[in-house]
PDB file of C-alpha atoms in Angstrom:
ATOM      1  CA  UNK A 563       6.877  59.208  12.585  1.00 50.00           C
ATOM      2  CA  UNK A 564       3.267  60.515  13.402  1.00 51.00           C
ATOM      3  CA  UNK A 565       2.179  63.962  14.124  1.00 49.00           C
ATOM      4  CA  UNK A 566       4.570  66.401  11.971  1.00 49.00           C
ATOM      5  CA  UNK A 567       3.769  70.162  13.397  1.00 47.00           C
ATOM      6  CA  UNK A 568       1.499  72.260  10.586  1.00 55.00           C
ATOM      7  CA  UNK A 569       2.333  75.060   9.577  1.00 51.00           C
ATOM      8  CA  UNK A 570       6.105  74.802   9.743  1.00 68.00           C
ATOM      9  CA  UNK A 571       6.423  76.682  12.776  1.00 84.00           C
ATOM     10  CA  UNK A 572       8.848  76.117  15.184  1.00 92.00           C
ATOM     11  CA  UNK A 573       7.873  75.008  18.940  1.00 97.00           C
ATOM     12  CA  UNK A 574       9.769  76.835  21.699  1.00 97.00           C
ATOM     13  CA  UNK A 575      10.254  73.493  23.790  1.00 98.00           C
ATOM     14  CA  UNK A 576      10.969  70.094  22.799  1.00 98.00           C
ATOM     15  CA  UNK A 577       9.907  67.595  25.122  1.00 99.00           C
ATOM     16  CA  UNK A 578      11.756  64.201  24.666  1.00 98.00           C
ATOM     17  CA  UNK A 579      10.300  61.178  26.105  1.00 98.00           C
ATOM     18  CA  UNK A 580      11.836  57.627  26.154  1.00 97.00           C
ATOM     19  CA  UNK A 581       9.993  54.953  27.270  1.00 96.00           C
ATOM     20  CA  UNK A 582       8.617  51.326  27.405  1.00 94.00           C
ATOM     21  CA  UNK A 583       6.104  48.946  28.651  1.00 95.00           C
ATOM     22  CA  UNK A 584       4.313  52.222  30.524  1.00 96.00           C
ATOM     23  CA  UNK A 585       0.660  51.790  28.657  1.00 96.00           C
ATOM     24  CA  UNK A 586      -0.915  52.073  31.868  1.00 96.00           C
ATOM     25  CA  UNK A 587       0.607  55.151  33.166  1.00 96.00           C
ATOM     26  CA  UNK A 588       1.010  57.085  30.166  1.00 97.00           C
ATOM     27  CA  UNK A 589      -2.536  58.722  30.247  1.00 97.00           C
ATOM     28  CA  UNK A 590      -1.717  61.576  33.319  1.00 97.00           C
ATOM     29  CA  UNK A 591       1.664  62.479  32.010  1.00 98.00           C
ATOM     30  CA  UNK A 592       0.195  63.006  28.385  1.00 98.00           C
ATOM     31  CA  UNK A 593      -2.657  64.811  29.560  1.00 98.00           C
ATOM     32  CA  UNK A 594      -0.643  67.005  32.626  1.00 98.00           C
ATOM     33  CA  UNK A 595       1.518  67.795  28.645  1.00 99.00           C
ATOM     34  CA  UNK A 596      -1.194  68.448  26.892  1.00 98.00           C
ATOM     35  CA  UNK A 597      -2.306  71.155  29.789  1.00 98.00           C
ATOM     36  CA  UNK A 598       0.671  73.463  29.634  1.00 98.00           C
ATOM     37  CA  UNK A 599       0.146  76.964  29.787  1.00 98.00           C
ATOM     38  CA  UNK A 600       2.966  77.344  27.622  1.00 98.00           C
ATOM     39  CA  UNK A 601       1.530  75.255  24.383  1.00 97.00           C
ATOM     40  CA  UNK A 602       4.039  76.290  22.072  1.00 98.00           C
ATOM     41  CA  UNK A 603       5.683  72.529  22.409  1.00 98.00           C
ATOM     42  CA  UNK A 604       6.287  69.240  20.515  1.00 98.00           C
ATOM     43  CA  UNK A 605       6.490  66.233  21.968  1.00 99.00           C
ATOM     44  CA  UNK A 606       8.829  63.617  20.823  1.00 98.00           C
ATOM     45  CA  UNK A 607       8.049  60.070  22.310  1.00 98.00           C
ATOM     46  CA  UNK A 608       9.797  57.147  21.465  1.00 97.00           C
ATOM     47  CA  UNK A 609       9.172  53.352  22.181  1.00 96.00           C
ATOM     48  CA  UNK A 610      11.977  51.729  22.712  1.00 94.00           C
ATOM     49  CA  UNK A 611      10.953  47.757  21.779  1.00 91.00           C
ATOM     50  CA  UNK A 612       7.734  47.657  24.517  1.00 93.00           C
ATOM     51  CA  UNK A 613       5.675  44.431  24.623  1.00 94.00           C
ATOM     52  CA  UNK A 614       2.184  46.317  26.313  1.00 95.00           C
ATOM     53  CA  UNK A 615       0.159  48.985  24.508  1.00 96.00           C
ATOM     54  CA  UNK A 616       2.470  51.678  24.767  1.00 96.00           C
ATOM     55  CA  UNK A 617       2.757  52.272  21.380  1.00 97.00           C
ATOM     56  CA  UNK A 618      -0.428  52.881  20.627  1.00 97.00           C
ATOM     57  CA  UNK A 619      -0.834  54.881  23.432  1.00 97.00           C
ATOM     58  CA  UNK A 620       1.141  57.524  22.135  1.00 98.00           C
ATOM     59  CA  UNK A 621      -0.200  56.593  18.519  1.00 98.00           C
ATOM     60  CA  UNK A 622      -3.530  57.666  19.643  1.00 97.00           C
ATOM     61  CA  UNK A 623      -2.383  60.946  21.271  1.00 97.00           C
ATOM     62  CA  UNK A 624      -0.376  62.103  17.667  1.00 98.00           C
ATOM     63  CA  UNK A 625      -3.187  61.314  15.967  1.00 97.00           C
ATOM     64  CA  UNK A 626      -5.397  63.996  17.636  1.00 95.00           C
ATOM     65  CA  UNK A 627      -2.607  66.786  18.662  1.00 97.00           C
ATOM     66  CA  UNK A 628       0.305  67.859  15.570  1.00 96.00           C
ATOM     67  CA  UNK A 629       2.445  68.314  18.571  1.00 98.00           C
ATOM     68  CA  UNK A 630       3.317  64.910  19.143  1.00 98.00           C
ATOM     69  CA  UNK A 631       5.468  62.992  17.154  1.00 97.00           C
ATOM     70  CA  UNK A 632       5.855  59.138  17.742  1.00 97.00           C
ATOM     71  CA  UNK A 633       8.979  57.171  16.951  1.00 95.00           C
ATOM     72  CA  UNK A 634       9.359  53.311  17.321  1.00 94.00           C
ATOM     73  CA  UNK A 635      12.806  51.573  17.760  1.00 93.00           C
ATOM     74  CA  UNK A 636      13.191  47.645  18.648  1.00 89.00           C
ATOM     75  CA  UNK A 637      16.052  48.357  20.638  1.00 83.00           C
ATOM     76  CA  UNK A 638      15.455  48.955  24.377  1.00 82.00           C
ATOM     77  CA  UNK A 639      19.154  50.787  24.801  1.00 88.00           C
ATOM     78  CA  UNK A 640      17.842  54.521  26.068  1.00 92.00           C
ATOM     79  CA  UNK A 641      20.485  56.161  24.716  1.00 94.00           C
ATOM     80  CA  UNK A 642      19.556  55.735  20.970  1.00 94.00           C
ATOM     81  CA  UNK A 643      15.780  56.750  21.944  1.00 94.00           C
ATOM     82  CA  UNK A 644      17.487  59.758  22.848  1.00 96.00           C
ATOM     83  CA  UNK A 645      19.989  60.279  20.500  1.00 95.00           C
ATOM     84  CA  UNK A 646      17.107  59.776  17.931  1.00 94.00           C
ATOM     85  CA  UNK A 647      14.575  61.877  19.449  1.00 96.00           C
ATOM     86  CA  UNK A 648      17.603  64.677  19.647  1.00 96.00           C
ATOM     87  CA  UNK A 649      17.974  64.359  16.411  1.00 94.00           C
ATOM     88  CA  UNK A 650      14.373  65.625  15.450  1.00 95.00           C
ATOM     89  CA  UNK A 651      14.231  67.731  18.291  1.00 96.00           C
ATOM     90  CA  UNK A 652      13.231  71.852  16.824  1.00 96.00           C
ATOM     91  CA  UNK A 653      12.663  73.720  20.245  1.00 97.00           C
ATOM     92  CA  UNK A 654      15.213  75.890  21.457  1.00 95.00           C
ATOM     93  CA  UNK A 655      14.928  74.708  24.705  1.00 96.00           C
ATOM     94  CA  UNK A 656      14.619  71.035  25.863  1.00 97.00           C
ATOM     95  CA  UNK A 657      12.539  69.219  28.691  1.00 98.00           C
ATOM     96  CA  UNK A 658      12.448  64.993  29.498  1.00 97.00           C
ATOM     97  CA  UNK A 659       8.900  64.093  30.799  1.00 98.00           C
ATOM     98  CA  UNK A 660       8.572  60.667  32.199  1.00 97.00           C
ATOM     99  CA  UNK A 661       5.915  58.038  33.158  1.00 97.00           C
ATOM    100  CA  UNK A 662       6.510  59.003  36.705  1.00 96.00           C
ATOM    101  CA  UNK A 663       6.165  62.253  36.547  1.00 97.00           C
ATOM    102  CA  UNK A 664       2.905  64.666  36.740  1.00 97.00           C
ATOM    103  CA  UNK A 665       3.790  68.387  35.642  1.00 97.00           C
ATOM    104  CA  UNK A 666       1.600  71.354  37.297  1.00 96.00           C
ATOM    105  CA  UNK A 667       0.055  73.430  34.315  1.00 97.00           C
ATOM    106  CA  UNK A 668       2.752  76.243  34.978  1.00 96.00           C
ATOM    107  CA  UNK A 669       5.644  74.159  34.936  1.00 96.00           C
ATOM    108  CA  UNK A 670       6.844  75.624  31.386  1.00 97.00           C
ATOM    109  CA  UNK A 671       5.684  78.383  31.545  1.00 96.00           C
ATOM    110  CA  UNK A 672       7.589  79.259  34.903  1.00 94.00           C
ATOM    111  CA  UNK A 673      10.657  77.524  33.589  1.00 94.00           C
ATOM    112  CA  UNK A 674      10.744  79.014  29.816  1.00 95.00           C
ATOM    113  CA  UNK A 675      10.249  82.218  31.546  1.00 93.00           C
ATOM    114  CA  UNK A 676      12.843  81.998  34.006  1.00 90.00           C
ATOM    115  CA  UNK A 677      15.484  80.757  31.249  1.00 91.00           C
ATOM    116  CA  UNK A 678      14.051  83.914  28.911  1.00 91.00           C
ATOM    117  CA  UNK A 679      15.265  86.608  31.654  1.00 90.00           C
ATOM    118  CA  UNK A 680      18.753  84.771  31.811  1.00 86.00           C
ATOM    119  CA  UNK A 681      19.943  84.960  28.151  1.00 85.00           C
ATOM    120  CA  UNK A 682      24.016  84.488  29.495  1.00 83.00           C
ATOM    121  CA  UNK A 683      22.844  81.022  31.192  1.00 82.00           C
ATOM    122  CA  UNK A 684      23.620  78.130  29.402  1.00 81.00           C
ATOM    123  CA  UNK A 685      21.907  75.736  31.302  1.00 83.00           C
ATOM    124  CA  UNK A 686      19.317  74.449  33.225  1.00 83.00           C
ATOM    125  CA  UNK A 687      16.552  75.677  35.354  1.00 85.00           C
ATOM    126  CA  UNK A 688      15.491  73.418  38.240  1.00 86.00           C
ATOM    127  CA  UNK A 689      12.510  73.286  39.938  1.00 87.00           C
ATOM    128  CA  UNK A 690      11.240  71.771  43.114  1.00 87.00           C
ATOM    129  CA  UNK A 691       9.603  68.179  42.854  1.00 92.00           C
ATOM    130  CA  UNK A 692       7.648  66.692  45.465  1.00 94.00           C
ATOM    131  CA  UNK A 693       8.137  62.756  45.855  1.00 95.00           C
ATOM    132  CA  UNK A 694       4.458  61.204  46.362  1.00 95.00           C
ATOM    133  CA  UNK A 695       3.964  57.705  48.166  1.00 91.00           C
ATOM    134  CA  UNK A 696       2.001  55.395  46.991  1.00 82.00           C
ATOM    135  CA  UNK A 697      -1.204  57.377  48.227  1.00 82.00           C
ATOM    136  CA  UNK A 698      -0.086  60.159  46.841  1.00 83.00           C
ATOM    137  CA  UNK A 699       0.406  61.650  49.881  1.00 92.00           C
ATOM    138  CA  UNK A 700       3.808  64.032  49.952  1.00 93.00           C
ATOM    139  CA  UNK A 701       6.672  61.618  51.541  1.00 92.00           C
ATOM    140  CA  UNK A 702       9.759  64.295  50.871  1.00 91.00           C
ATOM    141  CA  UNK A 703      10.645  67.494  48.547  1.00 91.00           C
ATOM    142  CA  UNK A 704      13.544  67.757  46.263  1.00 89.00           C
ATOM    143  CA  UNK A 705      15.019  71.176  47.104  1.00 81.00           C
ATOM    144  CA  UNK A 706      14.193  74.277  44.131  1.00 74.00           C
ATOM    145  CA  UNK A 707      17.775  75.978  45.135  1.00 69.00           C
ATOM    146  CA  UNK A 708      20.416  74.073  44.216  1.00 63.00           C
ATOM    147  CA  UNK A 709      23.432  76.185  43.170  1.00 62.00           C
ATOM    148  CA  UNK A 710      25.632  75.339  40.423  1.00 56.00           C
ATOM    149  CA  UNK A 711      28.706  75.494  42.515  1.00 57.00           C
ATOM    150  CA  UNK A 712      27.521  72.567  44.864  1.00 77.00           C
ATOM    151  CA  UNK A 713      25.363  70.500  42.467  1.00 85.00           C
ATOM    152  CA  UNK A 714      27.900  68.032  41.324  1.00 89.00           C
ATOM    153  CA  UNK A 715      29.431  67.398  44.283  1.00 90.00           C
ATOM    154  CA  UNK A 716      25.665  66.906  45.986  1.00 90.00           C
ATOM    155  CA  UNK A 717      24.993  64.536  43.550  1.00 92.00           C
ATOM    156  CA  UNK A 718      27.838  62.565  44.152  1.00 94.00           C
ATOM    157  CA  UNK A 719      26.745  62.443  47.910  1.00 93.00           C
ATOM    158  CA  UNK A 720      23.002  61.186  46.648  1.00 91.00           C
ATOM    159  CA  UNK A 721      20.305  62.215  44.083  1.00 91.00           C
ATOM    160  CA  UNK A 722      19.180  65.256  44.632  1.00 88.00           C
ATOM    161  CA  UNK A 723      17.624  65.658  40.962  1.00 90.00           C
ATOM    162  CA  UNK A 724      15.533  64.469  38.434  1.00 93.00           C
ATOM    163  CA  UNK A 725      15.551  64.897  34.695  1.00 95.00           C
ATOM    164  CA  UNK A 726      11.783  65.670  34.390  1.00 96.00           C
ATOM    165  CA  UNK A 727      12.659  69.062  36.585  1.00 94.00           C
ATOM    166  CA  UNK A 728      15.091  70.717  34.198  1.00 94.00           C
ATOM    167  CA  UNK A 729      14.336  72.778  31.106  1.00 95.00           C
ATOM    168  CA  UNK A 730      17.818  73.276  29.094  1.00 95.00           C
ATOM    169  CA  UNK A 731      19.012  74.590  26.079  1.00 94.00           C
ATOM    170  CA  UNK A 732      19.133  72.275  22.793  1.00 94.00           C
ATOM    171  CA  UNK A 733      22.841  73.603  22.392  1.00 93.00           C
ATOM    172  CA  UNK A 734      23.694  72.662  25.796  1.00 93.00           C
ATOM    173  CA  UNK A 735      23.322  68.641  24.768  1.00 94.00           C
ATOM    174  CA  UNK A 736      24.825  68.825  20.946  1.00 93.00           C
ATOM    175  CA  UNK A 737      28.604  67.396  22.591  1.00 94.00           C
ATOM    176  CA  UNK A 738      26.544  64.312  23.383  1.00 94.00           C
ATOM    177  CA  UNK A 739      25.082  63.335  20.117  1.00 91.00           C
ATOM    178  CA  UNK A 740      28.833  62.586  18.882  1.00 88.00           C
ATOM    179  CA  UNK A 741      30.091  59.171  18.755  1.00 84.00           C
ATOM    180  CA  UNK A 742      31.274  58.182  21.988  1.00 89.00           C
ATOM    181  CA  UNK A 743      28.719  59.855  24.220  1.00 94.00           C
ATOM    182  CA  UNK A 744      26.549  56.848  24.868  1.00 95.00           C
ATOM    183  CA  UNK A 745      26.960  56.069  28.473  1.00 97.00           C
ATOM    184  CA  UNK A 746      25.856  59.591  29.260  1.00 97.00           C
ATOM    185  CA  UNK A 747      22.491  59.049  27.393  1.00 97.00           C
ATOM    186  CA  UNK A 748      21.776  55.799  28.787  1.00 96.00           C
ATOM    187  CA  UNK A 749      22.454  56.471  32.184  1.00 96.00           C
ATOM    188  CA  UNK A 750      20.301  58.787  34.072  1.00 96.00           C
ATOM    189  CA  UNK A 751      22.395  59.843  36.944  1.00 96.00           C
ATOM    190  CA  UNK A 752      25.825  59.904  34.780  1.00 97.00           C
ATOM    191  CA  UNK A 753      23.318  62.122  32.425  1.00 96.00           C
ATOM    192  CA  UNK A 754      22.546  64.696  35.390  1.00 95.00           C
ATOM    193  CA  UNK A 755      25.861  64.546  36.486  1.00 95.00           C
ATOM    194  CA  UNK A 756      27.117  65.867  33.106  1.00 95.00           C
ATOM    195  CA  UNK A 757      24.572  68.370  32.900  1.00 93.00           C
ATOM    196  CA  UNK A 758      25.233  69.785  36.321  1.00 91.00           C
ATOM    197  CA  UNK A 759      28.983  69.800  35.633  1.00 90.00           C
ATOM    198  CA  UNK A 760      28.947  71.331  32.398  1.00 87.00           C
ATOM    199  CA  UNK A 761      26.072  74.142  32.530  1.00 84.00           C
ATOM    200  CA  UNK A 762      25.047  76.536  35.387  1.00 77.00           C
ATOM    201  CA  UNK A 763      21.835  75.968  37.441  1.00 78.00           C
ATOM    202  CA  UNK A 764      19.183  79.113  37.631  1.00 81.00           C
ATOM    203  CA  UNK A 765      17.055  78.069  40.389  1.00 80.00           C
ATOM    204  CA  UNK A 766      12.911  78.374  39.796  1.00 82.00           C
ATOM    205  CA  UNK A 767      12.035  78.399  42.952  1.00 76.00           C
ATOM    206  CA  UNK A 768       8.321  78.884  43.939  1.00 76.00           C
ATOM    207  CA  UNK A 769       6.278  76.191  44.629  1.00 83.00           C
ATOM    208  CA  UNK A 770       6.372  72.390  43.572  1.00 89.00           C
ATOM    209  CA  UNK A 771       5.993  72.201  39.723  1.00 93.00           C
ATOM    210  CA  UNK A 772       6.638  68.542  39.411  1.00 95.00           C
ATOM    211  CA  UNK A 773       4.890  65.502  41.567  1.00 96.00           C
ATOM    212  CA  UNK A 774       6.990  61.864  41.031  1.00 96.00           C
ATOM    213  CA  UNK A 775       5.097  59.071  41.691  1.00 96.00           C
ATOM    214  CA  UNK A 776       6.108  55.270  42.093  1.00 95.00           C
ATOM    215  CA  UNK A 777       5.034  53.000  39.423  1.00 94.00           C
ATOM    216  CA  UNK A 778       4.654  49.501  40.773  1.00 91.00           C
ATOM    217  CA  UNK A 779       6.843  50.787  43.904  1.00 89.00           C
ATOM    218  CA  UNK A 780       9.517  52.255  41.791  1.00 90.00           C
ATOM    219  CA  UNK A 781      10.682  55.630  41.668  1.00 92.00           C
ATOM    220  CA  UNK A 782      12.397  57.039  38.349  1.00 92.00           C
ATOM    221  CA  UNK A 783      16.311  55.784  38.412  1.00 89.00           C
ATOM    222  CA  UNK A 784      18.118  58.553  39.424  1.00 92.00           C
ATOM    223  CA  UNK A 785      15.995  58.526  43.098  1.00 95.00           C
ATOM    224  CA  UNK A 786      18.316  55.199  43.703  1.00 95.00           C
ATOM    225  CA  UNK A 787      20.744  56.174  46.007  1.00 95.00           C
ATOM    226  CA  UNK A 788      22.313  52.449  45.833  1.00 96.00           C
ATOM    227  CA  UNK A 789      21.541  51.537  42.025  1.00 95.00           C
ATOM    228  CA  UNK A 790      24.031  49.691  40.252  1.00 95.00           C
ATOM    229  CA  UNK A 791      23.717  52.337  37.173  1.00 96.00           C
ATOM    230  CA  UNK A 792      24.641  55.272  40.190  1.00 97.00           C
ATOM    231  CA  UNK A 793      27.934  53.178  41.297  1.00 97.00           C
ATOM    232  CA  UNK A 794      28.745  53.222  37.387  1.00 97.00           C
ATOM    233  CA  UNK A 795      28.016  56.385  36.695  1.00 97.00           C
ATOM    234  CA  UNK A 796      29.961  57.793  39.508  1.00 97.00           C
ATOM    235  CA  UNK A 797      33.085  55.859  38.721  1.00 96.00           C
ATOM    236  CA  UNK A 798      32.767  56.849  34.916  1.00 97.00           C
ATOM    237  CA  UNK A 799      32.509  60.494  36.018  1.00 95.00           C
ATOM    238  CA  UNK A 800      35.128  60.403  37.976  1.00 93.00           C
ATOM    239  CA  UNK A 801      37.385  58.578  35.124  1.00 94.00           C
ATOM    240  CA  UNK A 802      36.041  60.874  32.413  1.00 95.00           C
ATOM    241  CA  UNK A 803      35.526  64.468  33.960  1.00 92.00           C
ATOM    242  CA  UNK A 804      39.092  64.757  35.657  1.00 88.00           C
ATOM    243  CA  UNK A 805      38.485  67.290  38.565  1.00 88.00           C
ATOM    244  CA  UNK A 806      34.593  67.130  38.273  1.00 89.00           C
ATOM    245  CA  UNK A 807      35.183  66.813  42.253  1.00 91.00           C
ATOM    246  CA  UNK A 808      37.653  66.132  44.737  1.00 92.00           C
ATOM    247  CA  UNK A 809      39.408  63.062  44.620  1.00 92.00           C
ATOM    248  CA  UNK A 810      39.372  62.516  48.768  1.00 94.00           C
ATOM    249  CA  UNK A 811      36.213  63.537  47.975  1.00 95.00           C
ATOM    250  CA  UNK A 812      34.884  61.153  45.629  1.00 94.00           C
ATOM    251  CA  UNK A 813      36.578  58.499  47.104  1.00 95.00           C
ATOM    252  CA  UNK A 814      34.447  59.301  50.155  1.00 97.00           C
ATOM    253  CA  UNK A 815      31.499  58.878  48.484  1.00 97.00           C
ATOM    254  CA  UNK A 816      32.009  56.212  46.168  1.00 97.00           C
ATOM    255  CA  UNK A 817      33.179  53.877  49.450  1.00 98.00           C
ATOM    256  CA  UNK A 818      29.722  55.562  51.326  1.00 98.00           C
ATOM    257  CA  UNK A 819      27.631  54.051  47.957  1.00 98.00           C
ATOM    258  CA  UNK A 820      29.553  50.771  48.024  1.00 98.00           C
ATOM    259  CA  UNK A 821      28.542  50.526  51.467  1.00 98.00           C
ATOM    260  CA  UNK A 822      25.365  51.550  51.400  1.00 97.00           C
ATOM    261  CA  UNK A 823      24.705  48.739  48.225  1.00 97.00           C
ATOM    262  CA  UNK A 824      26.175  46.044  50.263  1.00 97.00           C
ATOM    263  CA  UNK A 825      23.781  46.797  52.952  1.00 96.00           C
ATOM    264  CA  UNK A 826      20.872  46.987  50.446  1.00 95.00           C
ATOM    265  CA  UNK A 827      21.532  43.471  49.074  1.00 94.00           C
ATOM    266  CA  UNK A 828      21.643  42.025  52.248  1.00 92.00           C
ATOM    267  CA  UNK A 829      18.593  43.762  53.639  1.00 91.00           C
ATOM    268  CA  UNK A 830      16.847  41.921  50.500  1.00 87.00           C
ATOM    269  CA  UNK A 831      18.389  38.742  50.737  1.00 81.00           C
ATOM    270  CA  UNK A 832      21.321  38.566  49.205  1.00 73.00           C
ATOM    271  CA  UNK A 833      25.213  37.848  49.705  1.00 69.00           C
ATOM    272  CA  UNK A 834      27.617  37.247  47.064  1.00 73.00           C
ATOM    273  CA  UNK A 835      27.017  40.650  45.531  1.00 91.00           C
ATOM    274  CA  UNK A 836      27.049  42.315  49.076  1.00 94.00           C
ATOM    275  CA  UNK A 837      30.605  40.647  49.571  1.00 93.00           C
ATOM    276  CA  UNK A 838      31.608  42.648  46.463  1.00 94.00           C
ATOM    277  CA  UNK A 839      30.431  45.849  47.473  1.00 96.00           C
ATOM    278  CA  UNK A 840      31.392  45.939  50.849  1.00 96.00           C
ATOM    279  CA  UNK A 841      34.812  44.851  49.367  1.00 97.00           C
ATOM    280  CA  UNK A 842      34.854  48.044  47.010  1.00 97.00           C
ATOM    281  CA  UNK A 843      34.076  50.378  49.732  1.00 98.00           C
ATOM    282  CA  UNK A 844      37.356  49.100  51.578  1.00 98.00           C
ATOM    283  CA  UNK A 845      38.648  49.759  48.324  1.00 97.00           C
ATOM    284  CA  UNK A 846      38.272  53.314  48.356  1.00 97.00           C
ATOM    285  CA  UNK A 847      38.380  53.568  52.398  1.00 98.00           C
ATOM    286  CA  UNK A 848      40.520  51.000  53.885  1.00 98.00           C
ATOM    287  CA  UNK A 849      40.226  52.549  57.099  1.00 96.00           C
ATOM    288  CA  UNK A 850      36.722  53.034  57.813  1.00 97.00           C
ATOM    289  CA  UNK A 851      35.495  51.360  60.602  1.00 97.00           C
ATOM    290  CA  UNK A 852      31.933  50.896  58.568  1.00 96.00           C
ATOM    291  CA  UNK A 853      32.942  49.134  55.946  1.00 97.00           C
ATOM    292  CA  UNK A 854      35.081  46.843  57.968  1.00 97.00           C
ATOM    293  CA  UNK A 855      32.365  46.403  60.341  1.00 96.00           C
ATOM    294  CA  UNK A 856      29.581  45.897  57.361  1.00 95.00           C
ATOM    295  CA  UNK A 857      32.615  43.243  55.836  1.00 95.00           C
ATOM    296  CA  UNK A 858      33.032  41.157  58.979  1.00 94.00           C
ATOM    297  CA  UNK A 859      29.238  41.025  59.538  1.00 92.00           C
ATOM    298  CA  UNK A 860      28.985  39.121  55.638  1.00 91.00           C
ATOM    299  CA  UNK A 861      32.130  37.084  56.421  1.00 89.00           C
ATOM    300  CA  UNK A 862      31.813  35.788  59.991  1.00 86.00           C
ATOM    301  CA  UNK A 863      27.047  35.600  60.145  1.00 74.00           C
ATOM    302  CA  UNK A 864      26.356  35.905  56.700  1.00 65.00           C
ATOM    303  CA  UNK A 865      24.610  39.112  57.254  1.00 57.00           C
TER     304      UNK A 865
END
């Protein structure tokens, strides 16, 4: 590890990034970090296994700024960058940066502020992200007001989150560093799930504080409303948070994501997979006239 903070003191935030094969889009989010109001910070980045400069991207930042700390694993599973980087993490709150996202300079400032006034909340402070196209022109807004009492269930319906908005605190993610815990590491949308299920939201409000921006077309994983890692993260929640929602109400959704995959994969070309899916939304439904229809279309054209 690179960059060990001088002085011994402690930073108020620890910012955990896990990442790899990002070389070339490392630079903003670094610097948009290294431009926080709020400085009092460490950065803990780790590689997991990247075949690009990525390393020594970060390398290069640590050796110029005690703040950031660089770790190097060969494995690419995301949960044991994060379970490592937890494990070093000092701050007494926590915050997940990624390659495709750009904070604003008041980002934790706002949010360590807002989490300061509310010393009974547990949990996380969300702010409002706007979604850039590939122009980085504004295509849509992630809403700044989600309540607590709602959030699950809305993210059961479709992402309405993304890690690199939250600021929690350390305590809140200790349960997950125990044997056991890895799917909710190494899945981003089971991961916001938990966290929206087990803390309460403050809302930031204000203004955008975080821009997302594709990388080669992509958005960050938990913006895929049909992603494979979203169908198994909502069937894990379901099986492993008993009452996290409503069962008719899960159901619901979990046939309205099978559905919506099965389209998806034909849309791009496929069909054996999009047989599957439109199968498991009967599954859960049997009597929507959707998912029959979207069935029969696959069996009797192909499409």
């Amino acid at each position: 590890m690179s960059g060990d903070r001088q002085g011994g003191e402690k930073p108020l935030v620890s910012l955990i990034l896990v990442t790899a094969n990002r070389a070339e889009w490392l630079g903003d989010v670094l610097d948009a970090i290294q431009a926080q109001q709020e400085d009092r910070w460490e950065l803990i980045a780790v590689d997991c296994g990247s075949q690009d400069a990525t390393l020594e991207v970060l390398e290069a930042r640590a050796a110029g700024d005690f703040r950031v700390r660089v770790q190097s694993i060969k494995e690419t599973d995301k949960a044991i960058g994060r379970r490592q980087a937890l494990s070093k993490a000092r701050g007494q709150y926590l915050a997940f940066p990624d390659p495709n996202s750009l904070w604003s300079p008041g980002f934790l400032t706002q949010l360590c502020k807002k989490l300061d006034q509310s010393p009974e909340k547990t949990g996380i402070t969300c702010a409002p992200s706007d979604i850039l196209g590939s122009g980085d022109e504004v295509c849509w807004t992630l809403p700044g007001d989600a309540r607590h009492q709602t959030m699950v269930q809305d993210l059961f319906e479709k992402p309405q989150l993304v890690l690199s908005a939250l600021l929690i605190r350390r305590k809140v993610l200790k349960p997950l560093e125990k044997t056991g815990m890895r799917f909710w590491l190494a899945n981003d949308h089971a991961l916001l799930i938990w966290l929206t299920c087990k803390t309460a939201i403050q809302p930031c409000g204000g203004t955008s504080l975080v821009n997302i921006r594709p990388i080669e077309g992509q958005y960050p994983a938990c913006l895929d409303p049909v992603s494979e890692a979203r169908g198994e993260a909502l069937e894990y929640a379901l099986e492993n948070l008993p009452g996290v929602v409503p069962s008719r109400f899960a159901r619901r959704c979990l046939a309205g994501f099978y559905r919506g995959r099965s389209v998806s994969i034909v849309v791009n070309g496929g069909t054996g997979d999009a047989l599957g899916c439109a199968l498991r939304a009967l599954m859960y439904r049997p009597l929507w006239p959707r998912a029959w229809k979207q069935l029969l279309s696959i069996v009797v054209r192909g499409h």
